[in-house]
Structure formats: structure tokens, C-alpha cells
């Protein structure tokens, strides 16, 4: 019962957005934690879109925040041109560190939460959590009116958001396509 944040198809969309930002993109690092279900699911889910876009993936498996710097250094050594960060609570609690490392290692990076962009990250695309919170009120209303929670379906996200940090784009030497900026729900100047 309820609303889910899980939206497996968004990992492919994030890769498409990176390809739009860096048109010659051919090699992308993917930061993920194998023990975490959503992170591992995203690693699996990005395989087909990468193949369709002609992008080679480089697995950056980590098991904790203490391995981030090494992972970014490995991405640079492997000549990765961008980075996809999969959903994971460890990544969420370390957004500023990840954003700073992406700038330090000059990797255009994308995440699933707008907070990544607020923390200095380049771009985020994912479920609009504000919309989910508003829609949760309908569930509360139904339950308060007598509906059994077990009888209510799990609803998929309906609204997604795109956030971009232009300061970070400038720091990375990127010129973002105007069409991308027009589609963005939030742009930090």
C-alpha cells in the first residue's frame, strides 16, 4: 500500500541526459553498492540503455563512504567521461562529498535527488518527492474513511523532476544545451 519511490526506468533516462550533456560520451562510470537492492537494481537496469546508446559502463562498486575518493580516482584512470550515481542511503548522506569529488575529478555526474544539485552536483533526475507527499494525503484520507490499507494498491510515480546546477557546469567547462535548460524544473545559477 502506498506510493513508491522506485522507478527503474529512470536510470536509463539519467544516462540519456548525460549523453545529451556530453554528446561524444562513450564511457560512463556507475557508482553503486552491490549489497543495496535499489543500487544493485539500477546497475542491472542501466545495462540495456547503455548498450542502446553505445556507451560502455565502468562499474565502481563501493561498500562505504571511505571508498569514494578511490572510486573517483579509478574512474579518472579508466578515462571515464561521466558518472551515474545510483540511489543509496550512503550516497544521500554524503551528497556534498560526492558533488565535490565529481568537480575535483572533472566528472559530469547525475543523481536521482534534487538535493544533489543543491549540494553542488551537476544534474539530478528522479521522482518528484513533493508530488508523492501530496498524493500520500489521498491514502490517508481513504484510510481515515474506512478503507483497509491492505486493499489499497501501490502507486507508481507520476511526476519526475530535472534539476541542473549551472555553477557546476561552468566549473566543469560544460555548455549545456538550451533545450535541456528549458526542460529543467530547477536551475541553480
mmCIF file of C-alpha atoms in Angstrom:
data_model
loop_
_atom_site.group_PDB
_atom_site.id
_atom_site.type_symbol
_atom_site.label_atom_id
_atom_site.label_comp_id
_atom_site.label_asym_id
_atom_site.label_seq_id
_atom_site.Cartn_x
_atom_site.Cartn_y
_atom_site.Cartn_z
ATOM 1 C CA UNK A 1 0.000 0.000 0.000
ATOM 2 C CA UNK A 2 1.170 3.492 -0.704
ATOM 3 C CA UNK A 3 3.405 5.248 -3.135
ATOM 4 C CA UNK A 4 6.785 4.020 -4.262
ATOM 5 C CA UNK A 5 9.931 5.982 -4.986
ATOM 6 C CA UNK A 6 11.233 3.051 -7.012
ATOM 7 C CA UNK A 7 11.204 3.825 -10.701
ATOM 8 C CA UNK A 8 13.684 1.552 -12.503
ATOM 9 C CA UNK A 9 13.246 3.188 -15.906
ATOM 10 C CA UNK A 10 14.746 6.457 -14.664
ATOM 11 C CA UNK A 11 18.295 5.052 -14.657
ATOM 12 C CA UNK A 12 18.175 4.872 -18.455
ATOM 13 C CA UNK A 13 16.805 8.400 -18.626
ATOM 14 C CA UNK A 14 19.689 9.629 -16.465
ATOM 15 C CA UNK A 15 22.148 8.055 -18.898
ATOM 16 C CA UNK A 16 20.335 9.707 -21.826
ATOM 17 C CA UNK A 17 20.604 13.073 -20.083
ATOM 18 C CA UNK A 18 24.358 12.609 -19.597
ATOM 19 C CA UNK A 19 24.667 11.777 -23.301
ATOM 20 C CA UNK A 20 22.791 14.995 -24.074
ATOM 21 C CA UNK A 21 25.155 16.971 -21.829
ATOM 22 C CA UNK A 22 28.280 15.275 -23.223
ATOM 23 C CA UNK A 23 27.290 14.263 -26.803
ATOM 24 C CA UNK A 24 30.561 12.398 -27.520
ATOM 25 C CA UNK A 25 30.078 10.339 -24.340
ATOM 26 C CA UNK A 26 31.344 6.789 -24.791
ATOM 27 C CA UNK A 27 32.399 5.647 -21.299
ATOM 28 C CA UNK A 28 30.458 6.141 -18.061
ATOM 29 C CA UNK A 29 31.310 5.127 -14.519
ATOM 30 C CA UNK A 30 28.460 3.839 -12.351
ATOM 31 C CA UNK A 31 28.829 4.250 -8.589
ATOM 32 C CA UNK A 32 26.844 1.565 -6.787
ATOM 33 C CA UNK A 33 26.736 -0.633 -3.708
ATOM 34 C CA UNK A 34 26.114 -4.328 -4.513
ATOM 35 C CA UNK A 35 24.559 -5.116 -1.117
ATOM 36 C CA UNK A 36 21.842 -2.472 -1.544
ATOM 37 C CA UNK A 37 18.774 -3.613 -3.505
ATOM 38 C CA UNK A 38 17.964 -0.304 -5.253
ATOM 39 C CA UNK A 39 21.603 0.329 -6.106
ATOM 40 C CA UNK A 40 22.090 -3.189 -7.500
ATOM 41 C CA UNK A 41 18.796 -2.961 -9.396
ATOM 42 C CA UNK A 42 19.949 0.271 -11.028
ATOM 43 C CA UNK A 43 23.270 -1.323 -12.004
ATOM 44 C CA UNK A 44 21.341 -4.093 -13.759
ATOM 45 C CA UNK A 45 18.831 -1.642 -15.206
ATOM 46 C CA UNK A 46 21.432 0.596 -16.846
ATOM 47 C CA UNK A 47 22.941 -2.208 -18.929
ATOM 48 C CA UNK A 48 20.395 -2.169 -21.777
ATOM 49 C CA UNK A 49 20.142 1.635 -22.122
ATOM 50 C CA UNK A 50 23.948 1.828 -22.192
ATOM 51 C CA UNK A 51 24.064 -0.710 -24.993
ATOM 52 C CA UNK A 52 21.350 1.155 -26.927
ATOM 53 C CA UNK A 53 23.220 4.451 -26.536
ATOM 54 C CA UNK A 54 26.581 2.923 -27.458
ATOM 55 C CA UNK A 55 28.037 3.722 -24.032
ATOM 56 C CA UNK A 56 30.491 1.462 -22.253
ATOM 57 C CA UNK A 57 29.920 1.163 -18.499
ATOM 58 C CA UNK A 58 32.577 1.009 -15.812
ATOM 59 C CA UNK A 59 31.438 -0.497 -12.507
ATOM 60 C CA UNK A 60 32.551 1.449 -9.449
ATOM 61 C CA UNK A 61 31.492 -0.821 -6.602
ATOM 62 C CA UNK A 62 31.880 0.678 -3.156
ATOM 63 C CA UNK A 63 30.847 -0.526 0.283
ATOM 64 C CA UNK A 64 31.084 2.743 2.195
ATOM 65 C CA UNK A 65 31.893 6.446 2.051
ATOM 66 C CA UNK A 66 35.547 5.778 2.851
ATOM 67 C CA UNK A 67 35.906 4.283 -0.659
ATOM 68 C CA UNK A 68 34.516 7.260 -2.620
ATOM 69 C CA UNK A 69 37.829 9.016 -3.292
ATOM 70 C CA UNK A 70 39.431 5.813 -4.576
ATOM 71 C CA UNK A 71 36.411 5.132 -6.799
ATOM 72 C CA UNK A 72 36.648 8.600 -8.367
ATOM 73 C CA UNK A 73 40.398 8.174 -8.870
ATOM 74 C CA UNK A 74 39.708 4.802 -10.536
ATOM 75 C CA UNK A 75 37.159 6.479 -12.833
ATOM 76 C CA UNK A 76 39.770 9.025 -13.883
ATOM 77 C CA UNK A 77 42.393 6.325 -14.507
ATOM 78 C CA UNK A 78 39.864 4.419 -16.630
ATOM 79 C CA UNK A 79 39.184 7.602 -18.635
ATOM 80 C CA UNK A 80 35.505 7.627 -17.739
ATOM 81 C CA UNK A 81 33.806 10.701 -19.144
ATOM 82 C CA UNK A 82 30.828 10.947 -16.772
ATOM 83 C CA UNK A 83 29.318 9.348 -13.692
ATOM 84 C CA UNK A 84 25.941 7.914 -12.759
ATOM 85 C CA UNK A 85 25.349 7.663 -9.010
ATOM 86 C CA UNK A 86 22.748 5.024 -8.120
ATOM 87 C CA UNK A 87 20.193 5.515 -5.339
ATOM 88 C CA UNK A 88 21.565 4.546 -1.946
ATOM 89 C CA UNK A 89 21.235 5.994 1.577
ATOM 90 C CA UNK A 90 25.031 6.206 1.956
ATOM 91 C CA UNK A 91 25.208 8.333 -1.175
ATOM 92 C CA UNK A 92 22.335 10.530 0.013
ATOM 93 C CA UNK A 93 24.009 11.265 3.344
ATOM 94 C CA UNK A 94 27.247 12.146 1.541
ATOM 95 C CA UNK A 95 25.907 14.338 -1.278
ATOM 96 C CA UNK A 96 28.323 17.207 -0.648
ATOM 97 C CA UNK A 97 31.324 14.880 -0.681
ATOM 98 C CA UNK A 98 30.166 13.224 -3.917
ATOM 99 C CA UNK A 99 29.489 16.577 -5.589
ATOM 100 C CA UNK A 100 32.918 17.890 -4.542
ATOM 101 C CA UNK A 101 34.662 14.747 -5.798
ATOM 102 C CA UNK A 102 32.836 14.955 -9.133
ATOM 103 C CA UNK A 103 34.123 18.515 -9.595
ATOM 104 C CA UNK A 104 37.628 17.652 -8.377
ATOM 105 C CA UNK A 105 37.873 14.734 -10.816
ATOM 106 C CA UNK A 106 36.047 16.676 -13.562
ATOM 107 C CA UNK A 107 33.287 14.100 -13.988
ATOM 108 C CA UNK A 108 29.840 15.301 -15.036
ATOM 109 C CA UNK A 109 27.648 13.392 -12.583
ATOM 110 C CA UNK A 110 23.944 12.669 -12.309
ATOM 111 C CA UNK A 111 21.946 11.517 -9.311
ATOM 112 C CA UNK A 112 18.278 10.838 -8.570
ATOM 113 C CA UNK A 113 17.630 13.572 -5.983
ATOM 114 C CA UNK A 114 17.440 17.339 -6.419
ATOM 115 C CA UNK A 115 19.411 17.684 -3.172
ATOM 116 C CA UNK A 116 22.490 16.524 -5.088
ATOM 117 C CA UNK A 117 22.241 19.631 -7.276
ATOM 118 C CA UNK A 118 21.645 21.786 -4.195
ATOM 119 C CA UNK A 119 24.854 20.298 -2.731
ATOM 120 C CA UNK A 120 26.874 21.298 -5.812
ATOM 121 C CA UNK A 121 26.262 18.326 -8.107
ATOM 122 C CA UNK A 122 25.715 18.894 -11.813
ATOM 123 C CA UNK A 123 22.358 17.311 -12.546
ATOM 124 C CA UNK A 124 19.626 15.231 -10.944
ATOM 125 C CA UNK A 125 16.676 13.431 -12.469
ATOM 126 C CA UNK A 126 14.212 11.400 -10.477
ATOM 127 C CA UNK A 127 10.850 11.074 -8.838
ATOM 128 C CA UNK A 128 9.308 14.350 -7.686
ATOM 129 C CA UNK A 129 9.025 13.580 -3.988
ATOM 130 C CA UNK A 130 6.873 16.653 -3.315
ATOM 131 C CA UNK A 131 4.269 15.193 -5.663
ATOM 132 C CA UNK A 132 4.437 11.863 -3.823
ATOM 133 C CA UNK A 133 3.942 13.584 -0.481
ATOM 134 C CA UNK A 134 0.872 15.424 -1.806
ATOM 135 C CA UNK A 135 -0.550 12.189 -3.215
ATOM 136 C CA UNK A 136 0.051 10.409 0.100
ATOM 137 C CA UNK A 137 -2.694 12.566 1.569
ATOM 138 C CA UNK A 138 -5.235 10.719 -0.590
ATOM 139 C CA UNK A 139 -4.142 7.455 1.015
ATOM 140 C CA UNK A 140 -4.503 8.913 4.478
ATOM 141 C CA UNK A 141 -7.965 10.199 3.546
ATOM 142 C CA UNK A 142 -9.061 6.782 2.218
ATOM 143 C CA UNK A 143 -7.817 5.001 5.333
ATOM 144 C CA UNK A 144 -9.469 7.532 7.649
ATOM 145 C CA UNK A 145 -12.718 6.963 5.738
ATOM 146 C CA UNK A 146 -12.521 3.227 6.438
ATOM 147 C CA UNK A 147 -10.563 1.709 3.550
ATOM 148 C CA UNK A 148 -8.294 -1.160 4.538
ATOM 149 C CA UNK A 149 -4.668 -0.340 3.867
ATOM 150 C CA UNK A 150 -4.048 -3.854 2.535
ATOM 151 C CA UNK A 151 -6.691 -3.285 -0.157
ATOM 152 C CA UNK A 152 -5.098 -0.115 -1.497
ATOM 153 C CA UNK A 153 -2.674 -0.536 -4.406
ATOM 154 C CA UNK A 154 0.918 0.598 -4.576
ATOM 155 C CA UNK A 155 1.060 3.532 -6.969
ATOM 156 C CA UNK A 156 3.964 4.309 -9.245
ATOM 157 C CA UNK A 157 5.408 7.819 -9.504
ATOM 158 C CA UNK A 158 3.650 10.088 -11.999
ATOM 159 C CA UNK A 159 5.836 13.150 -11.893
ATOM 160 C CA UNK A 160 9.593 13.442 -12.293
ATOM 161 C CA UNK A 161 11.917 16.398 -11.872
ATOM 162 C CA UNK A 162 15.083 17.582 -13.561
ATOM 163 C CA UNK A 163 17.464 19.879 -11.677
ATOM 164 C CA UNK A 164 20.648 21.454 -13.013
ATOM 165 C CA UNK A 165 23.463 23.410 -11.380
ATOM 166 C CA UNK A 166 24.932 25.914 -13.859
ATOM 167 C CA UNK A 167 27.761 26.864 -11.469
ATOM 168 C CA UNK A 168 28.925 23.257 -11.548
ATOM 169 C CA UNK A 169 28.554 23.118 -15.339
ATOM 170 C CA UNK A 170 30.818 26.160 -15.581
ATOM 171 C CA UNK A 171 33.335 24.616 -13.147
ATOM 172 C CA UNK A 172 33.417 21.507 -15.352
ATOM 173 C CA UNK A 173 33.781 23.557 -18.540
ATOM 174 C CA UNK A 174 30.424 22.389 -19.910
ATOM 175 C CA UNK A 175 27.989 24.339 -22.041
ATOM 176 C CA UNK A 176 24.576 22.839 -21.505
ATOM 177 C CA UNK A 177 22.118 22.649 -24.395
ATOM 178 C CA UNK A 178 19.384 25.316 -24.153
ATOM 179 C CA UNK A 179 16.747 22.616 -24.764
ATOM 180 C CA UNK A 180 17.906 20.833 -21.600
ATOM 181 C CA UNK A 181 17.763 24.022 -19.555
ATOM 182 C CA UNK A 182 14.235 24.717 -20.789
ATOM 183 C CA UNK A 183 13.085 21.271 -19.628
ATOM 184 C CA UNK A 184 14.603 21.678 -16.177
ATOM 185 C CA UNK A 185 12.285 22.110 -13.201
ATOM 186 C CA UNK A 186 15.061 23.819 -11.224
ATOM 187 C CA UNK A 187 18.186 25.605 -12.431
ATOM 188 C CA UNK A 188 20.757 26.943 -9.981
ATOM 189 C CA UNK A 189 22.657 29.902 -11.476
#
